[in-house]
PDB file of C-alpha atoms in Angstrom:
ATOM      1  CA  MET A  62       0.138   0.236   0.011  1.00 74.00           C
ATOM      2  CA  ILE A  63       2.675   2.341   0.876  1.00 80.00           C
ATOM      3  CA  HIS A  64       4.269   1.649  -2.364  1.00 80.00           C
ATOM      4  CA  ASP A  65       0.900   2.477  -4.199  1.00 77.00           C
ATOM      5  CA  MET A  66       0.493   5.663  -2.503  1.00 78.00           C
ATOM      6  CA  ILE A  67       4.200   6.852  -3.300  1.00 82.00           C
ATOM      7  CA  ALA A  68       3.463   6.287  -7.002  1.00 83.00           C
ATOM      8  CA  ILE A  69       0.254   8.223  -6.869  1.00 82.00           C
ATOM      9  CA  VAL A  70       2.325  10.966  -5.372  1.00 81.00           C
ATOM     10  CA  GLN A  71       5.299  10.576  -8.201  1.00 83.00           C
ATOM     11  CA  ASP A  72       2.439  10.711 -10.877  1.00 82.00           C
ATOM     12  CA  TYR A  73      -0.190  13.367  -9.575  1.00 79.00           C
ATOM     13  CA  TRP A  74       1.719  16.107  -7.457  1.00 82.00           C
ATOM     14  CA  LEU A  75       1.277  18.808  -9.733  1.00 87.00           C
ATOM     15  CA  LEU A  76      -2.454  18.063 -10.019  1.00 86.00           C
ATOM     16  CA  LEU A  77      -2.910  17.962  -6.058  1.00 87.00           C
ATOM     17  CA  LEU A  78      -0.402  21.142  -5.656  1.00 88.00           C
ATOM     18  CA  ILE A  79      -1.930  23.734  -8.232  1.00 85.00           C
ATOM     19  CA  GLY A  80      -4.852  21.554  -9.905  1.00 83.00           C
ATOM     20  CA  GLN A  81      -5.350  22.025 -13.747  1.00 83.00           C
ATOM     21  CA  TYR A  82      -3.164  25.315 -13.599  1.00 81.00           C
ATOM     22  CA  PRO A  83      -1.713  26.630 -16.189  1.00 81.00           C
ATOM     23  CA  ASN A  84      -4.105  24.784 -18.538  1.00 83.00           C
ATOM     24  CA  GLY A  85      -7.249  25.360 -16.283  1.00 80.00           C
ATOM     25  CA  PRO A  86      -7.897  27.585 -12.901  1.00 82.00           C
ATOM     26  CA  LEU A  87      -5.643  27.062  -9.849  1.00 85.00           C
ATOM     27  CA  GLY A  88      -6.954  24.340  -7.704  1.00 84.00           C
ATOM     28  CA  GLY A  89      -5.535  21.628  -5.404  1.00 87.00           C
ATOM     29  CA  LEU A  90      -3.361  22.838  -2.032  1.00 90.00           C
ATOM     30  CA  ALA A  91      -2.373  26.473  -3.331  1.00 91.00           C
ATOM     31  CA  ASN A  92      -5.939  26.942  -3.713  1.00 91.00           C
ATOM     32  CA  THR A  93      -7.106  25.595  -0.480  1.00 91.00           C
ATOM     33  CA  LEU A  94      -4.511  27.542   1.104  1.00 91.00           C
ATOM     34  CA  ILE A  95      -5.135  30.827  -0.591  1.00 92.00           C
ATOM     35  CA  LEU A  96      -9.413  30.251   0.027  1.00 92.00           C
ATOM     36  CA  SER A  97      -8.478  30.172   3.915  1.00 91.00           C
ATOM     37  CA  ALA A  98      -5.856  32.935   3.800  1.00 91.00           C
ATOM     38  CA  LEU A  99      -8.110  35.091   2.146  1.00 93.00           C
ATOM     39  CA  SER A 100     -11.040  34.127   4.487  1.00 92.00           C
ATOM     40  CA  ILE A 101      -9.532  34.731   7.719  1.00 90.00           C
ATOM     41  CA  ALA A 102      -8.085  37.797   6.185  1.00 91.00           C
ATOM     42  CA  LEU A 103     -11.287  39.115   5.052  1.00 93.00           C
ATOM     43  CA  ALA A 104     -13.086  37.891   8.301  1.00 92.00           C
ATOM     44  CA  PHE A 105     -10.586  39.372  10.383  1.00 89.00           C
ATOM     45  CA  PRO A 106     -11.796  42.950   9.999  1.00 90.00           C
ATOM     46  CA  VAL A 107     -15.775  41.905  10.071  1.00 92.00           C
ATOM     47  CA  SER A 108     -15.063  39.852  13.204  1.00 90.00           C
ATOM     48  CA  ILE A 109     -13.709  43.245  14.834  1.00 89.00           C
ATOM     49  CA  LEU A 110     -16.700  44.980  13.942  1.00 91.00           C
ATOM     50  CA  MET A 111     -19.136  42.364  14.923  1.00 91.00           C
ATOM     51  CA  ALA A 112     -17.234  42.514  18.256  1.00 89.00           C
ATOM     52  CA  LEU A 113     -17.582  46.205  18.716  1.00 88.00           C
ATOM     53  CA  ALA A 114     -21.168  46.225  17.865  1.00 89.00           C
ATOM     54  CA  ARG A 115     -21.968  43.289  20.415  1.00 89.00           C
ATOM     55  CA  LEU A 116     -20.216  45.038  23.058  1.00 85.00           C
ATOM     56  CA  SER A 117     -22.002  48.844  22.095  1.00 83.00           C
ATOM     57  CA  LYS A 118     -24.720  50.484  24.413  1.00 84.00           C
ATOM     58  CA  TRP A 119     -26.965  50.964  21.704  1.00 85.00           C
ATOM     59  CA  ARG A 120     -29.706  48.235  21.614  1.00 86.00           C
ATOM     60  CA  LEU A 121     -30.340  48.736  17.953  1.00 87.00           C
ATOM     61  CA  LEU A 122     -26.829  48.125  16.842  1.00 87.00           C
ATOM     62  CA  ARG A 123     -26.122  45.304  19.620  1.00 87.00           C
ATOM     63  CA  TRP A 124     -29.546  43.021  18.714  1.00 91.00           C
ATOM     64  CA  PRO A 125     -29.180  42.353  15.286  1.00 91.00           C
ATOM     65  CA  VAL A 126     -25.525  41.690  15.412  1.00 91.00           C
ATOM     66  CA  THR A 127     -26.210  39.105  18.261  1.00 90.00           C
ATOM     67  CA  ALA A 128     -29.191  37.365  16.099  1.00 92.00           C
ATOM     68  CA  VAL A 129     -26.350  37.182  13.021  1.00 90.00           C
ATOM     69  CA  VAL A 130     -24.045  35.789  15.296  1.00 90.00           C
ATOM     70  CA  TYR A 131     -26.088  33.656  17.035  1.00 91.00           C
ATOM     71  CA  PHE A 132     -28.069  32.406  13.440  1.00 92.00           C
ATOM     72  CA  THR A 133     -24.452  31.971  12.043  1.00 90.00           C
ATOM     73  CA  ARG A 134     -22.957  29.953  14.800  1.00 89.00           C
ATOM     74  CA  GLY A 135     -25.950  27.547  15.140  1.00 90.00           C
ATOM     75  CA  VAL A 136     -26.150  26.489  11.422  1.00 91.00           C
ATOM     76  CA  PRO A 137     -23.890  24.054   9.602  1.00 92.00           C
ATOM     77  CA  LEU A 138     -21.586  25.761   7.319  1.00 91.00           C
ATOM     78  CA  LEU A 139     -22.480  23.090   4.659  1.00 91.00           C
ATOM     79  CA  MET A 140     -26.314  24.498   4.873  1.00 91.00           C
ATOM     80  CA  LEU A 141     -24.709  28.201   4.675  1.00 91.00           C
ATOM     81  CA  ILE A 142     -22.816  27.065   1.672  1.00 92.00           C
ATOM     82  CA  LEU A 143     -25.567  25.656  -0.331  1.00 91.00           C
ATOM     83  CA  TRP A 144     -27.869  28.833   0.336  1.00 90.00           C
ATOM     84  CA  SER A 145     -24.991  30.685  -1.049  1.00 88.00           C
ATOM     85  CA  TYR A 146     -24.568  28.948  -4.126  1.00 89.00           C
ATOM     86  CA  PHE A 147     -28.219  28.925  -5.096  1.00 88.00           C
ATOM     87  CA  LEU A 148     -29.814  31.790  -3.839  1.00 86.00           C
ATOM     88  CA  VAL A 149     -27.355  34.649  -4.395  1.00 81.00           C
ATOM     89  CA  PRO A 150     -27.598  33.959  -8.110  1.00 82.00           C
ATOM     90  CA  LEU A 151     -31.530  33.797  -7.608  1.00 84.00           C
ATOM     91  CA  TRP A 152     -31.690  37.067  -6.297  1.00 82.00           C
ATOM     92  CA  THR A 153     -28.628  38.999  -7.859  1.00 79.00           C
ATOM     93  CA  GLY A 154     -29.099  37.153 -11.613  1.00 78.00           C
ATOM     94  CA  ALA A 155     -25.693  36.817 -11.694  1.00 80.00           C
ATOM     95  CA  ASP A 156     -23.456  34.008 -12.139  1.00 83.00           C
ATOM     96  CA  VAL A 157     -21.202  33.976  -9.010  1.00 84.00           C
ATOM     97  CA  PRO A 158     -17.805  31.961  -9.308  1.00 87.00           C
ATOM     98  CA  SER A 159     -18.017  28.820  -6.692  1.00 88.00           C
ATOM     99  CA  PHE A 160     -14.743  30.263  -5.636  1.00 90.00           C
ATOM    100  CA  VAL A 161     -16.317  33.675  -4.823  1.00 90.00           C
ATOM    101  CA  THR A 162     -19.467  32.013  -3.063  1.00 91.00           C
ATOM    102  CA  MET A 163     -17.190  29.584  -1.232  1.00 92.00           C
ATOM    103  CA  LEU A 164     -14.883  33.014   0.019  1.00 92.00           C
ATOM    104  CA  ALA A 165     -17.835  35.329   1.228  1.00 91.00           C
ATOM    105  CA  THR A 166     -19.413  32.477   3.275  1.00 93.00           C
ATOM    106  CA  LEU A 167     -16.219  31.560   5.181  1.00 93.00           C
ATOM    107  CA  VAL A 168     -16.007  35.540   5.999  1.00 93.00           C
ATOM    108  CA  ILE A 169     -19.417  34.978   7.034  1.00 92.00           C
ATOM    109  CA  TYR A 170     -19.238  32.281   9.055  1.00 92.00           C
ATOM    110  CA  GLN A 171     -15.518  32.769  10.136  1.00 91.00           C
ATOM    111  CA  GLY A 172     -16.311  36.272  11.474  1.00 91.00           C
ATOM    112  CA  ALA A 173     -18.956  35.407  13.268  1.00 91.00           C
ATOM    113  CA  PHE A 174     -16.911  32.962  15.425  1.00 89.00           C
ATOM    114  CA  MET A 175     -14.041  35.328  15.772  1.00 89.00           C
ATOM    115  CA  SER A 176     -16.315  37.807  16.951  1.00 89.00           C
ATOM    116  CA  GLU A 177     -16.180  35.810  19.702  1.00 88.00           C
ATOM    117  CA  VAL A 178     -13.013  35.365  20.588  1.00 86.00           C
ATOM    118  CA  VAL A 179     -12.488  39.174  20.045  1.00 86.00           C
ATOM    119  CA  ARG A 180     -14.839  39.994  22.041  1.00 86.00           C
ATOM    120  CA  ALA A 181     -13.748  37.846  24.902  1.00 82.00           C
ATOM    121  CA  GLY A 182     -10.514  39.248  24.832  1.00 81.00           C
ATOM    122  CA  ILE A 183     -11.901  42.934  24.659  1.00 81.00           C
ATOM    123  CA  VAL A 184     -13.732  41.815  28.105  1.00 80.00           C
ATOM    124  CA  SER A 185     -10.825  39.820  29.594  1.00 77.00           C
ATOM    125  CA  LEU A 186      -8.741  43.194  30.033  1.00 76.00           C
ATOM    126  CA  GLY A 187     -11.447  44.506  32.218  1.00 71.00           C
ATOM    127  CA  ALA A 188     -12.858  48.120  32.506  1.00 71.00           C
ATOM    128  CA  GLY A 189     -10.107  49.715  34.092  1.00 72.00           C
ATOM    129  CA  GLN A 190      -8.513  49.760  30.801  1.00 72.00           C
ATOM    130  CA  MET A 191     -10.680  51.736  28.970  1.00 73.00           C
ATOM    131  CA  ASP A 192     -11.463  53.952  32.335  1.00 74.00           C
ATOM    132  CA  ALA A 193      -7.521  54.590  32.443  1.00 79.00           C
ATOM    133  CA  ALA A 194      -7.782  55.950  28.534  1.00 76.00           C
ATOM    134  CA  ARG A 195     -10.795  57.915  29.159  1.00 75.00           C
ATOM    135  CA  ALA A 196      -8.671  59.769  31.992  1.00 79.00           C
ATOM    136  CA  LEU A 197      -6.057  60.292  29.775  1.00 75.00           C
ATOM    137  CA  GLY A 198      -8.452  62.129  27.645  1.00 77.00           C
ATOM    138  CA  HIS A 199      -8.700  59.325  24.786  1.00 76.00           C
ATOM    139  CA  GLY A 200     -12.100  59.265  23.443  1.00 76.00           C
ATOM    140  CA  TYR A 201     -14.434  55.409  23.092  1.00 72.00           C
ATOM    141  CA  PHE A 202     -12.940  54.651  19.360  1.00 75.00           C
ATOM    142  CA  SER A 203      -9.495  55.752  20.238  1.00 79.00           C
ATOM    143  CA  ALA A 204      -9.008  54.086  23.106  1.00 79.00           C
ATOM    144  CA  MET A 205     -10.520  50.788  21.359  1.00 78.00           C
ATOM    145  CA  ARG A 206      -7.521  51.837  18.378  1.00 78.00           C
ATOM    146  CA  TYR A 207      -4.819  52.408  20.536  1.00 78.00           C
ATOM    147  CA  ILE A 208      -5.135  50.749  23.878  1.00 78.00           C
ATOM    148  CA  ILE A 209      -7.896  48.059  24.105  1.00 80.00           C
ATOM    149  CA  LEU A 210      -7.654  45.929  20.956  1.00 80.00           C
ATOM    150  CA  PRO A 211      -3.705  46.052  20.653  1.00 80.00           C
ATOM    151  CA  GLN A 212      -3.614  44.069  23.846  1.00 79.00           C
ATOM    152  CA  ALA A 213      -6.939  42.139  23.260  1.00 79.00           C
ATOM    153  CA  LEU A 214      -5.624  40.825  19.663  1.00 79.00           C
ATOM    154  CA  TYR A 215      -1.927  40.289  20.874  1.00 76.00           C
ATOM    155  CA  ASN A 216      -3.483  37.890  23.669  1.00 74.00           C
ATOM    156  CA  MET A 217      -5.700  36.125  20.675  1.00 77.00           C
ATOM    157  CA  ILE A 218      -2.837  34.803  18.484  1.00 77.00           C
ATOM    158  CA  PRO A 219      -3.298  31.646  19.114  1.00 78.00           C
ATOM    159  CA  SER A 220      -6.921  31.518  19.135  1.00 79.00           C
ATOM    160  CA  LEU A 221      -6.847  33.050  15.536  1.00 80.00           C
ATOM    161  CA  ILE A 222      -3.815  30.591  14.636  1.00 82.00           C
ATOM    162  CA  SER A 223      -6.480  27.903  15.475  1.00 83.00           C
ATOM    163  CA  THR A 224      -9.302  29.504  13.683  1.00 84.00           C
ATOM    164  CA  PHE A 225      -7.133  29.323  10.753  1.00 85.00           C
ATOM    165  CA  VAL A 226      -6.797  25.816  11.055  1.00 87.00           C
ATOM    166  CA  SER A 227     -10.659  25.377  11.239  1.00 88.00           C
ATOM    167  CA  THR A 228     -10.591  27.397   8.418  1.00 89.00           C
ATOM    168  CA  ILE A 229      -8.497  24.762   5.948  1.00 89.00           C
ATOM    169  CA  LYS A 230     -10.262  21.993   7.298  1.00 89.00           C
ATOM    170  CA  ASP A 231     -13.718  23.839   6.813  1.00 90.00           C
ATOM    171  CA  THR A 232     -12.498  24.274   2.837  1.00 89.00           C
ATOM    172  CA  THR A 233     -13.243  20.831   1.806  1.00 89.00           C
ATOM    173  CA  LEU A 234     -16.682  21.297   1.907  1.00 91.00           C
ATOM    174  CA  GLY A 235     -16.362  23.819  -1.010  1.00 88.00           C
ATOM    175  CA  TYR A 236     -15.572  20.380  -3.297  1.00 86.00           C
ATOM    176  CA  VAL A 237     -19.692  20.312  -2.858  1.00 88.00           C
ATOM    177  CA  ILE A 238     -20.326  23.228  -5.139  1.00 89.00           C
ATOM    178  CA  ASN A 239     -17.187  22.115  -7.526  1.00 87.00           C
ATOM    179  CA  VAL A 240     -14.193  24.626  -5.423  1.00 89.00           C
ATOM    180  CA  PRO A 241     -10.975  23.236  -6.892  1.00 87.00           C
ATOM    181  CA  ASP A 242      -9.830  22.727  -3.619  1.00 87.00           C
ATOM    182  CA  LEU A 243      -7.527  19.821  -2.548  1.00 89.00           C
ATOM    183  CA  THR A 244     -10.371  17.514  -2.064  1.00 89.00           C
ATOM    184  CA  PHE A 245     -11.684  18.320  -5.534  1.00 87.00           C
ATOM    185  CA  ALA A 246      -8.446  17.298  -7.007  1.00 88.00           C
ATOM    186  CA  ALA A 247      -8.189  14.572  -4.908  1.00 89.00           C
ATOM    187  CA  ASN A 248     -11.453  13.116  -6.455  1.00 88.00           C
ATOM    188  CA  GLN A 249      -9.997  14.159  -9.894  1.00 87.00           C
ATOM    189  CA  VAL A 250      -6.987  11.917  -8.865  1.00 88.00           C
ATOM    190  CA  ASN A 251      -9.092   8.928  -7.563  1.00 88.00           C
ATOM    191  CA  ASN A 252     -11.581   9.060 -10.728  1.00 88.00           C
ATOM    192  CA  GLN A 253      -8.442   8.569 -12.843  1.00 87.00           C
ATOM    193  CA  LEU A 254      -7.158   5.578 -10.641  1.00 85.00           C
ATOM    194  CA  LEU A 255     -10.552   4.058  -9.796  1.00 81.00           C
ATOM    195  CA  THR A 256      -8.919   1.174  -7.994  1.00 81.00           C
ATOM    196  CA  GLN A 257      -7.249   2.881  -5.433  1.00 83.00           C
ATOM    197  CA  PRO A 258      -9.563   5.416  -3.344  1.00 85.00           C
ATOM    198  CA  PHE A 259      -8.194   4.516   0.207  1.00 89.00           C
ATOM    199  CA  GLN A 260      -4.615   5.580  -0.988  1.00 88.00           C
ATOM    200  CA  VAL A 261      -5.819   8.516  -2.349  1.00 88.00           C
ATOM    201  CA  PHE A 262      -7.907   9.525   0.285  1.00 89.00           C
ATOM    202  CA  LEU A 263      -5.404   8.434   2.795  1.00 91.00           C
ATOM    203  CA  ILE A 264      -2.562  10.525   1.107  1.00 89.00           C
ATOM    204  CA  LEU A 265      -5.296  13.602   1.501  1.00 90.00           C
ATOM    205  CA  ALA A 266      -5.890  13.070   5.344  1.00 92.00           C
ATOM    206  CA  MET A 267      -2.003  12.995   6.194  1.00 92.00           C
ATOM    207  CA  VAL A 268      -1.661  16.274   3.929  1.00 91.00           C
ATOM    208  CA  TYR A 269      -4.258  18.131   6.094  1.00 92.00           C
ATOM    209  CA  TYR A 270      -3.125  16.581   9.031  1.00 92.00           C
ATOM    210  CA  ILE A 271       0.653  17.517   8.374  1.00 92.00           C
ATOM    211  CA  ILE A 272      -0.633  21.361   7.758  1.00 90.00           C
ATOM    212  CA  CYS A 273      -3.181  21.722  10.369  1.00 90.00           C
ATOM    213  CA  TRP A 274      -0.439  20.175  13.403  1.00 90.00           C
ATOM    214  CA  SER A 275       2.052  22.281  12.344  1.00 90.00           C
ATOM    215  CA  LEU A 276      -0.114  25.526  12.998  1.00 86.00           C
ATOM    216  CA  THR A 277      -1.192  23.973  15.925  1.00 87.00           C
ATOM    217  CA  HIS A 278       2.074  23.518  17.240  1.00 86.00           C
ATOM    218  CA  VAL A 279       2.970  26.859  16.464  1.00 84.00           C
ATOM    219  CA  ALA A 280      -0.489  28.443  18.386  1.00 80.00           C
ATOM    220  CA  ASN A 281       0.760  26.596  21.108  1.00 83.00           C
ATOM    221  CA  LEU A 282       4.263  27.674  21.108  1.00 84.00           C
ATOM    222  CA  LEU A 283       2.992  31.449  21.052  1.00 79.00           C
ATOM    223  CA  GLU A 284       0.437  30.514  23.386  1.00 76.00           C
ATOM    224  CA  ARG A 285       3.162  29.531  25.946  1.00 81.00           C
ATOM    225  CA  ARG A 286       5.533  32.400  25.107  1.00 81.00           C
ATOM    226  CA  ILE A 287       2.143  34.728  25.675  1.00 73.00           C
ATOM    227  CA  ALA A 288       1.785  33.174  29.263  1.00 73.00           C
ATOM    228  CA  ARG A 289       5.606  33.964  29.786  1.00 77.00           C
ATOM    229  CA  ARG A 290       5.525  37.838  28.940  1.00 74.00           C
ATOM    230  CA  ARG A 291       2.113  37.626  31.003  1.00 67.00           C
ATOM    231  CA  ALA A 292       4.097  36.710  34.499  1.00 70.00           C
ATOM    232  CA  GLY A 293       7.248  38.637  33.708  1.00 65.00           C
ATOM    233  CA  PRO A 294      10.580  37.694  34.573  1.00 62.00           C
ATOM    234  CA  ARG A 295       9.676  35.365  37.838  1.00 56.00           C
ATOM    235  CA  GLY A 296       6.889  33.746  35.911  1.00 51.00           C
ATOM    236  CA  LYS A 297       9.761  32.780  33.393  1.00 52.00           C
ATOM    237  CA  LEU A 298      12.055  31.947  36.160  1.00 47.00           C
ATOM    238  CA  ALA A 299       9.399  29.897  37.899  1.00 46.00           C
ATOM    239  CA  ALA A 300       8.480  27.786  34.571  1.00 47.00           C
ATOM    240  CA  ASP A 301      12.283  27.101  33.578  1.00 51.00           C
ATOM    241  CA  ALA A 302      13.340  26.293  36.931  1.00 46.00           C
ATOM    242  CA  PRO A 303      13.214  22.663  37.730  1.00 50.00           C
ATOM    243  CA  ALA A 304      10.457  21.129  40.120  1.00 44.00           C
ATOM    244  CA  PRO A 305      12.115  20.670  43.616  1.00 43.00           C
ATOM    245  CA  ALA A 306      12.833  17.282  45.284  1.00 40.00           C
ATOM    246  CA  ASN A 307      10.268  15.691  47.122  1.00 44.00           C
ATOM    247  CA  ILE A 308      11.584  15.594  50.675  1.00 37.00           C
ATOM    248  CA  VAL A 309      10.712  13.385  53.538  1.00 37.00           C
ATOM    249  CA  THR A 310      11.069  13.834  57.297  1.00 37.00           C
ATOM    250  CA  GLU A 311      12.211  11.466  59.250  1.00 38.00           C
ATOM    251  CA  GLN A 312       9.801  11.971  62.456  1.00 37.00           C
ATOM    252  CA  LEU A 313      11.449  11.172  65.935  1.00 33.00           C
TER     253      LEU A 313
END
């Protein structure tokens, strides 16, 4: 089986990497990473706006955004993809490419999830940060821009990387609307071979595992680094110091 997997990689590595490009649309692993990166890059500012809206004192702003966040988080991503794929062209009358449909759906979906991460990061700082900023003469938006958000976003870096990992796995659902991602390319390989589906999709699983494990490892390293910086020099020394040996005292 291992020999078959090596042969598949040798024969179809280019298809798995970039799809039909340059004779067709870019696909494969490259398209998966591009789709994931664009989704996070666009969802990030959306999540900040959603988080600020959810923390707003204006009910007309807070309630609708809260409803959107709860609805998006409560509906399966596959259903959102299918709704976008069939309803948007029906409403607009335009032929929307599957890549754009998947990108827009992921932006909304991940934006809703990331907004809760951003909101939790802001709330975790406490009201004292905003009070101190106001005492220094900052307005609400100025305090958020220069004081609150930089601290909150720094603490959220590991969570954002975890969200990126989740987005990479979510892109596999684009296969149902013919997005030429890595899963789509693997299915093309399987259709050509016909007799080795287990080997093909095992290769696919291994590729996703390596990517997601690597990013998760980076997130864990960053989380430990942030924890050490929060603890300061004493916390770092305590974390690096060896554990004390158990001392057994003899009772007289």
